[in-house]
mmCIF file with all atom_site columns, C-alpha atoms in Angstrom:
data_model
loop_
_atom_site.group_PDB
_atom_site.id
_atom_site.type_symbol
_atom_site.label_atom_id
_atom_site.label_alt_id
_atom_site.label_comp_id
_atom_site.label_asym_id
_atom_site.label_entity_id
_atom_site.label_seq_id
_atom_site.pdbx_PDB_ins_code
_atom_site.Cartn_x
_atom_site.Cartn_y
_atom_site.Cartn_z
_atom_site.occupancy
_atom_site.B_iso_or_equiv
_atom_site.pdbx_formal_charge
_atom_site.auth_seq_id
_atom_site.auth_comp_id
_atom_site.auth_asym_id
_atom_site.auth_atom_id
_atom_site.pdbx_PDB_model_num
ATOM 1   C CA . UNK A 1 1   ? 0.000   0.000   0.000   1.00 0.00 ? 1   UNK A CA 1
ATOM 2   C CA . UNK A 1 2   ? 2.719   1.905   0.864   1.00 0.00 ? 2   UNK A CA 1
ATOM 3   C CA . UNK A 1 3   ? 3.748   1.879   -3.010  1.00 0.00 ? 3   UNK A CA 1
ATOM 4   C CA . UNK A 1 4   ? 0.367   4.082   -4.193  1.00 0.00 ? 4   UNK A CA 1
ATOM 5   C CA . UNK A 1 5   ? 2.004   6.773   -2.392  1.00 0.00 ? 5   UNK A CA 1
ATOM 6   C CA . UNK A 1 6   ? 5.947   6.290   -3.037  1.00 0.00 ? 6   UNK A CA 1
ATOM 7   C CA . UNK A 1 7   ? 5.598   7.385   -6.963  1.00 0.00 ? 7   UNK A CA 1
ATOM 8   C CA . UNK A 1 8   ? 8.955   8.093   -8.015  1.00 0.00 ? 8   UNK A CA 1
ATOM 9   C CA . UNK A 1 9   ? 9.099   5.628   -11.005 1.00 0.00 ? 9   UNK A CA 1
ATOM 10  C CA . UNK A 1 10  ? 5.508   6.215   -11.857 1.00 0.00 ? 10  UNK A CA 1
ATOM 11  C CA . UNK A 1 11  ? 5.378   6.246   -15.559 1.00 0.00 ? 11  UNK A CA 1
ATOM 12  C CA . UNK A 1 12  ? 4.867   9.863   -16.694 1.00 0.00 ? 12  UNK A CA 1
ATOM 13  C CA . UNK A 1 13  ? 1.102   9.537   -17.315 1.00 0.00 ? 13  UNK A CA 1
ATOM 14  C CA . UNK A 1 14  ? 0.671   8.682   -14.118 1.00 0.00 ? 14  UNK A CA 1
ATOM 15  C CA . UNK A 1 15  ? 3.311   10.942  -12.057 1.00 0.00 ? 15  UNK A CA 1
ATOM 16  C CA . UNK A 1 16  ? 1.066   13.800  -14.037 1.00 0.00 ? 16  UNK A CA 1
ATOM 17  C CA . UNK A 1 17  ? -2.002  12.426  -12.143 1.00 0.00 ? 17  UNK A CA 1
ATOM 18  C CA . UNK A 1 18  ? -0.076  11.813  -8.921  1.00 0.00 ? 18  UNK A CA 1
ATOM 19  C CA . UNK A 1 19  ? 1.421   15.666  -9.168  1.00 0.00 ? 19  UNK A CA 1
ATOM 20  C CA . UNK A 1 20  ? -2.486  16.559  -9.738  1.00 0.00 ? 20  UNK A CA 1
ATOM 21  C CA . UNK A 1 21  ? -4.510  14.566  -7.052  1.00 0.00 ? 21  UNK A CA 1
ATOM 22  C CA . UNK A 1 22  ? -1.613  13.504  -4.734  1.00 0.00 ? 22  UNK A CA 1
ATOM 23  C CA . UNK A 1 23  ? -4.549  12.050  -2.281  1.00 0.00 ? 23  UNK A CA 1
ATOM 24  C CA . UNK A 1 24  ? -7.275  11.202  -4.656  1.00 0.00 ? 24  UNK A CA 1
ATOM 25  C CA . UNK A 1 25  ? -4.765  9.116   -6.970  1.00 0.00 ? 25  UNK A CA 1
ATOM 26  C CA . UNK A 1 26  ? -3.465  6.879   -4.432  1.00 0.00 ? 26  UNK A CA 1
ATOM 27  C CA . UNK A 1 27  ? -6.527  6.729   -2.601  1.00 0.00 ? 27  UNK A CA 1
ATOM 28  C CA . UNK A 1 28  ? -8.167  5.130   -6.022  1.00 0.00 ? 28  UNK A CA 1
ATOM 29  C CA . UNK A 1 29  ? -4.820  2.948   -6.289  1.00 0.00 ? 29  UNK A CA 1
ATOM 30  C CA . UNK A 1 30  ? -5.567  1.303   -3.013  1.00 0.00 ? 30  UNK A CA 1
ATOM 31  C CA . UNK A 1 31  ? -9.288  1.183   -2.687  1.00 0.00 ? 31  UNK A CA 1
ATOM 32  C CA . UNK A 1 32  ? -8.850  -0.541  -6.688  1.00 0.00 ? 32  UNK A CA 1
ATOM 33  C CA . UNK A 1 33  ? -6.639  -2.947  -5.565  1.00 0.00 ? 33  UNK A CA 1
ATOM 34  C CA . UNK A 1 34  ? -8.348  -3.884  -2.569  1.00 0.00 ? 34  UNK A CA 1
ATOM 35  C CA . UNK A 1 35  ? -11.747 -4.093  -4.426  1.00 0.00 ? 35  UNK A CA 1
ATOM 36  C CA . UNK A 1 36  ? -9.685  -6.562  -6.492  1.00 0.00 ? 36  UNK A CA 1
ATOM 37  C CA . UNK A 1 37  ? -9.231  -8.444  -3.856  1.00 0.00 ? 37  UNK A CA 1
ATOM 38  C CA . UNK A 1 38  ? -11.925 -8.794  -1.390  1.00 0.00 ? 38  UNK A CA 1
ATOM 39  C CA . UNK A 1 39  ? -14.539 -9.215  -4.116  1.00 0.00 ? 39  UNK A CA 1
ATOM 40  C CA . UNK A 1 40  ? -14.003 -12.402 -4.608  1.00 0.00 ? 40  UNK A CA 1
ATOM 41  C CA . UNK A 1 41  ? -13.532 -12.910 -0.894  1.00 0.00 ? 41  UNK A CA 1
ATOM 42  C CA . UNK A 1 42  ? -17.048 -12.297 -0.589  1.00 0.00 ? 42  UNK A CA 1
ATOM 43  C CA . UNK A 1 43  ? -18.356 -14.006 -2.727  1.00 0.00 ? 43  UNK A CA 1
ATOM 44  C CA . UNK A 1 44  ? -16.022 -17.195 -1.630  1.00 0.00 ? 44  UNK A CA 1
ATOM 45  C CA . UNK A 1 45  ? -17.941 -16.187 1.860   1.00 0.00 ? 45  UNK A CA 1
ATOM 46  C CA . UNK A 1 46  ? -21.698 -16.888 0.560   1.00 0.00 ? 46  UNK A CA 1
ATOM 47  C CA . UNK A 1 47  ? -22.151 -19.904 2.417   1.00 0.00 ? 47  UNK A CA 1
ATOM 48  C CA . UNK A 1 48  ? -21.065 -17.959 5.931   1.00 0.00 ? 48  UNK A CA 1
ATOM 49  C CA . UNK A 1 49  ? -23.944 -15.339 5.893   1.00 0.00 ? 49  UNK A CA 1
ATOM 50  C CA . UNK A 1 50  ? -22.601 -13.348 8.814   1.00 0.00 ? 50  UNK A CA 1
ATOM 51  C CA . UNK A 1 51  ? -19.084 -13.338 7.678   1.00 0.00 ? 51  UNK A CA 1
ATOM 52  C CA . UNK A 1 52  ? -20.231 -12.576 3.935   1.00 0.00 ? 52  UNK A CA 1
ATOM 53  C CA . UNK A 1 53  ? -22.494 -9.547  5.065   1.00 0.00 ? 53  UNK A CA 1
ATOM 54  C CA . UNK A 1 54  ? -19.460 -7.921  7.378   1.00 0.00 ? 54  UNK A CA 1
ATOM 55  C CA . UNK A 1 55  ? -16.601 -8.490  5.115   1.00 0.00 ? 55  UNK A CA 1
ATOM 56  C CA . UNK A 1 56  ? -19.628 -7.254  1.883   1.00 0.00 ? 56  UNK A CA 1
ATOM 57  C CA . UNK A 1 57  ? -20.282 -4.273  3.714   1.00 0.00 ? 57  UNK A CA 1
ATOM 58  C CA . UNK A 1 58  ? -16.440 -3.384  3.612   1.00 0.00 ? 58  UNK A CA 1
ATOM 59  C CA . UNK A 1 59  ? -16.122 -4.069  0.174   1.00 0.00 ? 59  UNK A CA 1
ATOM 60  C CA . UNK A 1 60  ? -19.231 -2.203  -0.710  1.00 0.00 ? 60  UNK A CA 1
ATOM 61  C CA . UNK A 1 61  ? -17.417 1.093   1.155   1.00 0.00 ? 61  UNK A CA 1
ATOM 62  C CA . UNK A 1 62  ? -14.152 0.191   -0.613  1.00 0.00 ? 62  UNK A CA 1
ATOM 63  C CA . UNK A 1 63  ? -16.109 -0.279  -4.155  1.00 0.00 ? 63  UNK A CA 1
ATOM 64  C CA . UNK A 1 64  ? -18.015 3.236   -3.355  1.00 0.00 ? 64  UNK A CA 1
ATOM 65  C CA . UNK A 1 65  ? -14.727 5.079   -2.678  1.00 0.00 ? 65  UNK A CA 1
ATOM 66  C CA . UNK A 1 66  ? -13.139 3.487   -5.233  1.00 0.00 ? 66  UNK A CA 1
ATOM 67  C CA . UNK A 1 67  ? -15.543 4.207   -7.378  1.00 0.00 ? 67  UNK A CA 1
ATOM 68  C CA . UNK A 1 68  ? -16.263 7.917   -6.446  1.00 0.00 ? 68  UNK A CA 1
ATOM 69  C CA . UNK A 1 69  ? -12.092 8.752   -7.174  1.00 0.00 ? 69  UNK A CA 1
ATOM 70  C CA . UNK A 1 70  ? -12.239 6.955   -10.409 1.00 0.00 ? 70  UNK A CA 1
ATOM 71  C CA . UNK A 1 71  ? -13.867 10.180  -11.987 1.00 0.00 ? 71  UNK A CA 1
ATOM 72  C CA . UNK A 1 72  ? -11.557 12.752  -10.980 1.00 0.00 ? 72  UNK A CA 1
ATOM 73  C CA . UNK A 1 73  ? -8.786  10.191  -11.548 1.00 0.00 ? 73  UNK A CA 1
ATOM 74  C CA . UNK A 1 74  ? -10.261 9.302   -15.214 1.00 0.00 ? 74  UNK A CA 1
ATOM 75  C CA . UNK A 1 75  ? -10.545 13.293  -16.301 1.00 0.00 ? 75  UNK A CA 1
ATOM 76  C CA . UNK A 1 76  ? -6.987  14.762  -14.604 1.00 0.00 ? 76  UNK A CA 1
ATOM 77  C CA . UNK A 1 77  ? -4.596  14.617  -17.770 1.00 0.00 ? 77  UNK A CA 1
ATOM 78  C CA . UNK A 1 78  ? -6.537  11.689  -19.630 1.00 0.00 ? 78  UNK A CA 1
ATOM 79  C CA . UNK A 1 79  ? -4.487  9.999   -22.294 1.00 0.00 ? 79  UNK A CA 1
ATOM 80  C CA . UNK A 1 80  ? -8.081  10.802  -24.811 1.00 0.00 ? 80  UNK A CA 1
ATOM 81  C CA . UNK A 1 81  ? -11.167 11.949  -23.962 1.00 0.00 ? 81  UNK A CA 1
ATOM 82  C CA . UNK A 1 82  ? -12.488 8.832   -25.364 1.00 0.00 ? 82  UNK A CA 1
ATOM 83  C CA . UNK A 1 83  ? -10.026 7.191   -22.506 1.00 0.00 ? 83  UNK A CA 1
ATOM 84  C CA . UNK A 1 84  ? -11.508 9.331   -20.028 1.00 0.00 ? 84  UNK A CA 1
ATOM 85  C CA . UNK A 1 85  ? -15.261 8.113   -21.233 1.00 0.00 ? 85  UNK A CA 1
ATOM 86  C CA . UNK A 1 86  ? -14.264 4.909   -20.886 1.00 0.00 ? 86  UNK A CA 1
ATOM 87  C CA . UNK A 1 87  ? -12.736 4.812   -17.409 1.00 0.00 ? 87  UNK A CA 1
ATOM 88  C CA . UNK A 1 88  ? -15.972 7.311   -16.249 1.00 0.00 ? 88  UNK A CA 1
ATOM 89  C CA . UNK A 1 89  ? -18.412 4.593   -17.875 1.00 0.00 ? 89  UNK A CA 1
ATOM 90  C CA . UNK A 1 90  ? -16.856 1.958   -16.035 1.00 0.00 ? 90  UNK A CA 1
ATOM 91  C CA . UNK A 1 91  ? -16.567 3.402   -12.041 1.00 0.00 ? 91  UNK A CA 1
ATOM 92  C CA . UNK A 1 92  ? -20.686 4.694   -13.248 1.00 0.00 ? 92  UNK A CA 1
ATOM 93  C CA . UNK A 1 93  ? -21.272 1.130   -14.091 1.00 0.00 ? 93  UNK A CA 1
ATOM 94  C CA . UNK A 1 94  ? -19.348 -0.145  -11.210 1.00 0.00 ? 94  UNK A CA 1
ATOM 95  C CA . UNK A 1 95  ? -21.194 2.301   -8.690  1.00 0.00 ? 95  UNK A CA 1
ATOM 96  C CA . UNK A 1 96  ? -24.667 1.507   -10.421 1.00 0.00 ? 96  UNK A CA 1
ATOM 97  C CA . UNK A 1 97  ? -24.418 -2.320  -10.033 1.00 0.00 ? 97  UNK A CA 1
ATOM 98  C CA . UNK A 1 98  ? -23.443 -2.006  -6.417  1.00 0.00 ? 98  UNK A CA 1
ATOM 99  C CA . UNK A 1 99  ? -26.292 0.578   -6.057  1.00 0.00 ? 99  UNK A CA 1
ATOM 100 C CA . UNK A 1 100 ? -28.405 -2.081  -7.505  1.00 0.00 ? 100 UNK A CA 1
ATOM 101 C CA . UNK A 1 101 ? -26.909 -5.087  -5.387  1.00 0.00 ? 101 UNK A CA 1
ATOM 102 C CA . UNK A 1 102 ? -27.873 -3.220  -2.218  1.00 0.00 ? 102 UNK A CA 1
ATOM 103 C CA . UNK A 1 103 ? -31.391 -2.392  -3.274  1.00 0.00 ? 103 UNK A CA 1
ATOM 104 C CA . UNK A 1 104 ? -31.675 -5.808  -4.111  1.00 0.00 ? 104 UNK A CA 1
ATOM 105 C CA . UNK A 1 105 ? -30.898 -7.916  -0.919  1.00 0.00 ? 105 UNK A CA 1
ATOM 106 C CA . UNK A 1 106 ? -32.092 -4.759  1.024   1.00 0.00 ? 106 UNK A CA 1
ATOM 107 C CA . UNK A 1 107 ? -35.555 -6.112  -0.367  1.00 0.00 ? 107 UNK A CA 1
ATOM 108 C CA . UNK A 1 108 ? -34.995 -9.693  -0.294  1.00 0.00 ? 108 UNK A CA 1
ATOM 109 C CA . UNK A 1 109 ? -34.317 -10.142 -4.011  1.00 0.00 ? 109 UNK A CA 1
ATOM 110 C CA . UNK A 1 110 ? -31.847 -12.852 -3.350  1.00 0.00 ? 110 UNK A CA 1
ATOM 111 C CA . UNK A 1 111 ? -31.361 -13.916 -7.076  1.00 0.00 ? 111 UNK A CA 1
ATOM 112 C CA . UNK A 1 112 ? -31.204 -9.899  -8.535  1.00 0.00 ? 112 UNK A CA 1
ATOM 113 C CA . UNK A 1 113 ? -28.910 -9.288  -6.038  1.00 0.00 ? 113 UNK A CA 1
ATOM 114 C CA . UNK A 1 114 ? -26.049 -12.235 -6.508  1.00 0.00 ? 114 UNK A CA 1
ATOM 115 C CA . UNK A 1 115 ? -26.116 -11.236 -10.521 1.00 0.00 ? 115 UNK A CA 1
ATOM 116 C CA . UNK A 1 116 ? -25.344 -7.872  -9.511  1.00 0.00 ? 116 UNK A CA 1
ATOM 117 C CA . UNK A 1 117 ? -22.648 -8.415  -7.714  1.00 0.00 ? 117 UNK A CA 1
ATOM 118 C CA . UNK A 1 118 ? -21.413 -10.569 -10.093 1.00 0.00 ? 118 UNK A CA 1
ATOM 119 C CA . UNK A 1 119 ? -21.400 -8.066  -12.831 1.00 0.00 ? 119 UNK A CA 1
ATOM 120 C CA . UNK A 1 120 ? -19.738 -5.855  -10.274 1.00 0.00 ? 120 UNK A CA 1
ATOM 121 C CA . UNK A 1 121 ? -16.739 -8.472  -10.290 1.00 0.00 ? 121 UNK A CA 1
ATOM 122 C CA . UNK A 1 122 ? -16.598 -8.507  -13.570 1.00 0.00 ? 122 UNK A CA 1
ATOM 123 C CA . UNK A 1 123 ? -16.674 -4.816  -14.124 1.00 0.00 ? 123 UNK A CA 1
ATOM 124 C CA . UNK A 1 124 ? -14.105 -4.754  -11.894 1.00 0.00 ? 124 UNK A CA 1
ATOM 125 C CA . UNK A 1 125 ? -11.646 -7.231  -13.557 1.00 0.00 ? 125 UNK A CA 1
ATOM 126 C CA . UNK A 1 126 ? -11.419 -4.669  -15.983 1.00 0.00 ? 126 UNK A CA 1
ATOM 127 C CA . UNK A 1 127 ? -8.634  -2.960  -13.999 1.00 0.00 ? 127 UNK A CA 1
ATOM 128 C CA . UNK A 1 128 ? -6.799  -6.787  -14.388 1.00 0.00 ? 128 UNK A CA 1
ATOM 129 C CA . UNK A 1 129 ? -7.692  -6.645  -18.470 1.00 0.00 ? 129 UNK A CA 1
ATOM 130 C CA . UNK A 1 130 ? -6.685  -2.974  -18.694 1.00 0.00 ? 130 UNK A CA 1
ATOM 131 C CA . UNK A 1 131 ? -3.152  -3.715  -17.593 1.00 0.00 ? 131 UNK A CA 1
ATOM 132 C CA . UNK A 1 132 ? -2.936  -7.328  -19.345 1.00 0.00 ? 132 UNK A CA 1
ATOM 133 C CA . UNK A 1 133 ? -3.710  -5.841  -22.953 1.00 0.00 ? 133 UNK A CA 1
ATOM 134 C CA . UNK A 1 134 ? -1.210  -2.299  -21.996 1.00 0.00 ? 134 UNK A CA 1
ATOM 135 C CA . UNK A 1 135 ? 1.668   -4.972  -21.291 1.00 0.00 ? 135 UNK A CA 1
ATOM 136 C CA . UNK A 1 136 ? 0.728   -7.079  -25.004 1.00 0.00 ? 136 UNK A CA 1
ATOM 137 C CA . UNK A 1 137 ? 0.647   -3.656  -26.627 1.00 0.00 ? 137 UNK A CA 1
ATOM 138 C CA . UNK A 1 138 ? 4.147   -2.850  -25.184 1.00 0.00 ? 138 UNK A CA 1
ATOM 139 C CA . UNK A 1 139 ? 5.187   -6.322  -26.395 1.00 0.00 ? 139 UNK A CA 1
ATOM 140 C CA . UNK A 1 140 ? 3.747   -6.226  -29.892 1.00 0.00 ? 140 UNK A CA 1
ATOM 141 C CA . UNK A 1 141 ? 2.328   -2.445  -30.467 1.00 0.00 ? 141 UNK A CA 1
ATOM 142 C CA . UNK A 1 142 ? 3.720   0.734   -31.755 1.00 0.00 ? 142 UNK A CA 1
ATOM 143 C CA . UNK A 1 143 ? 4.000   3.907   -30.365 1.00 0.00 ? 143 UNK A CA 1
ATOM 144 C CA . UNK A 1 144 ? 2.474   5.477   -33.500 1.00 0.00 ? 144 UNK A CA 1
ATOM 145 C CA . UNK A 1 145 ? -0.999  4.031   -32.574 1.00 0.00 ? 145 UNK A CA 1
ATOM 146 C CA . UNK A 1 146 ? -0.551  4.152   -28.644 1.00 0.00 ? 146 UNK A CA 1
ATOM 147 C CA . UNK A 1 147 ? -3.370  6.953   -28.320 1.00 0.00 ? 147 UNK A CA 1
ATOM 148 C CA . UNK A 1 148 ? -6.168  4.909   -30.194 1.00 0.00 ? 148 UNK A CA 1
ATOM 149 C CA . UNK A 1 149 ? -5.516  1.789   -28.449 1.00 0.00 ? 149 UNK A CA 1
ATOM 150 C CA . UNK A 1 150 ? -5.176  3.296   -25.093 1.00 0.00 ? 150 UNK A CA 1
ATOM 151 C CA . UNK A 1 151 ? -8.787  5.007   -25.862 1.00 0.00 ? 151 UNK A CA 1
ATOM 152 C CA . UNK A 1 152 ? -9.907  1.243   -26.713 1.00 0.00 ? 152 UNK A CA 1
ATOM 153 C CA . UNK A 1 153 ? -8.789  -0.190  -23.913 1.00 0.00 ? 153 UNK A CA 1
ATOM 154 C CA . UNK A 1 154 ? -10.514 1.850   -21.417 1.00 0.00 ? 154 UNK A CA 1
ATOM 155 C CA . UNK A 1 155 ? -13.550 0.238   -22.885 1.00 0.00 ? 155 UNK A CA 1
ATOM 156 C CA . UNK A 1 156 ? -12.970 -2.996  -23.971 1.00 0.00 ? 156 UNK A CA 1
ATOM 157 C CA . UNK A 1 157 ? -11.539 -3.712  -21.025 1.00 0.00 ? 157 UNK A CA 1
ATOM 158 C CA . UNK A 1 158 ? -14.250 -3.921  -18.996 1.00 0.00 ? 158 UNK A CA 1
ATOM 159 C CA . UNK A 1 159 ? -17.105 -4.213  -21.283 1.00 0.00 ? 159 UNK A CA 1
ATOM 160 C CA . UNK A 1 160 ? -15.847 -7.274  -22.207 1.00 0.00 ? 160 UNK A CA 1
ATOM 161 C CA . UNK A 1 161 ? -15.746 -9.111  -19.178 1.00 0.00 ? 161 UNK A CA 1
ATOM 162 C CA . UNK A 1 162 ? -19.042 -7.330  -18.293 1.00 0.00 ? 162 UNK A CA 1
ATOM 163 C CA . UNK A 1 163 ? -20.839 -8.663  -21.236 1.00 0.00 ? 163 UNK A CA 1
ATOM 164 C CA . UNK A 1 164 ? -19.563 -12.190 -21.227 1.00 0.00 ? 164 UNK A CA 1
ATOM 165 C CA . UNK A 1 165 ? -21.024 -13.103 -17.787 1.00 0.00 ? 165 UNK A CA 1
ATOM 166 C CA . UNK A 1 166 ? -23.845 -10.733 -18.657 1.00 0.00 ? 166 UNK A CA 1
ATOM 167 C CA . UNK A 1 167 ? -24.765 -13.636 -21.474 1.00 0.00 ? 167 UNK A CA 1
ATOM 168 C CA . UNK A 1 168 ? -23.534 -16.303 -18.993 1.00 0.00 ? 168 UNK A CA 1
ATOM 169 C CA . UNK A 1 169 ? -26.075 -15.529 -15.941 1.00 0.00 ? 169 UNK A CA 1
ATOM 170 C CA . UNK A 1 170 ? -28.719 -15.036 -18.685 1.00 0.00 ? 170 UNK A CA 1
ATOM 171 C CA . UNK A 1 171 ? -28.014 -18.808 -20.112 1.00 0.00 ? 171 UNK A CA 1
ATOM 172 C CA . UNK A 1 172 ? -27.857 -20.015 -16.539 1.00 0.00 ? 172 UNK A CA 1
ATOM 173 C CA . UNK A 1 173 ? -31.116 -18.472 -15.808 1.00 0.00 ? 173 UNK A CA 1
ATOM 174 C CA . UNK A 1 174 ? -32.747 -19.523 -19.086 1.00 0.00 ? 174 UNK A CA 1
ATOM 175 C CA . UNK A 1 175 ? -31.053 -23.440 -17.776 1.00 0.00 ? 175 UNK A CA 1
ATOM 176 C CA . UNK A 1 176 ? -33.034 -22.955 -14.273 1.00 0.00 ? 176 UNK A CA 1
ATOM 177 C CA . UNK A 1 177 ? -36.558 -21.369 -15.259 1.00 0.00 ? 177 UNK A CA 1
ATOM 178 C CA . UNK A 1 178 ? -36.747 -23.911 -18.317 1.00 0.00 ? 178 UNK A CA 1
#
């Protein structure tokens, strides 16, 4: 954690941001990377209720501040503005399925609530994908194209993922109620 906020070999995109949001920046590094990892936790908790609804409740705050910082984070010095759309779309997203996770359980909607918070994982490995197609650009790109492909990478990134077990929890629901 310590690392967020010791940024002297930052690439220079993101020294830029640090320089600009020295608290937001970091605070979105960690609260990202934390989100990363107790999301899963949580869910791998489903079958202890009480543990699952104390360690979900910290992830929810972690997702929301996560979340929140991702605008400010996506707009300071974007690569593209069509970078910066795609990083906004994805913490809205992000914040709108746990909005819609909450609401869910909060009203006993079991079911509703589990496939929102499923799409929430996979909106959030899109912070995983982002990085994983960045390093197989560096391996195989060109700088003369870097702008473009950063731009679609902010989106596919997530949408992706997003998508894919969108379709999946629609053929496993089709599979159950038929």
């Amino acid at each position: 954690m310590a690392a967020a906020f010791a940024h002297d070999d930052f690439p220079e995109g993101l020294a830029v941001k640090v320089e600009l949001l020295p608290l937001v920046f970091p605070l979105h590094m960690i609260t990202g990377a934390l989100a990363l990892l107790m999301l899963p936790l949580v869910i791998a908790l489903r079958r202890w209720p009480r543990w699952h609804r104390r360690v979900g409740r910290i992830a929810a705050l972690d997702v929301l501040v996560a979340g929140v910082t991702a605008f400010p984070v996506a707009w300071v010095a974007p690569v593209t503005l069509w970078s910066a759309a795609g990083f906004t779309a994805q913490a809205a997203t992000w914040l709108a399925l746990l909005a819609l996770g909450i609401h869910n359980i909060r009203h006993g909607r079991v079911a509703a609530h589990r496939a929102c918070m499923v799409l929430m994982v996979a909106t959030t490995s899109g912070a995983v994908f982002f990085r994983i197609f960045l390093a197989l650009w560096a391996m195989f790109g060109t700088a003369r194209r870097f702008e473009r492909f950063y731009a679609a990478d902010a989106w596919v990134a997530w949408l992706l993922p997003l998508v894919a077990t969108a379709l999946l929890l629609r053929g496993t629901a089709r599979t159950h109620s038929g």
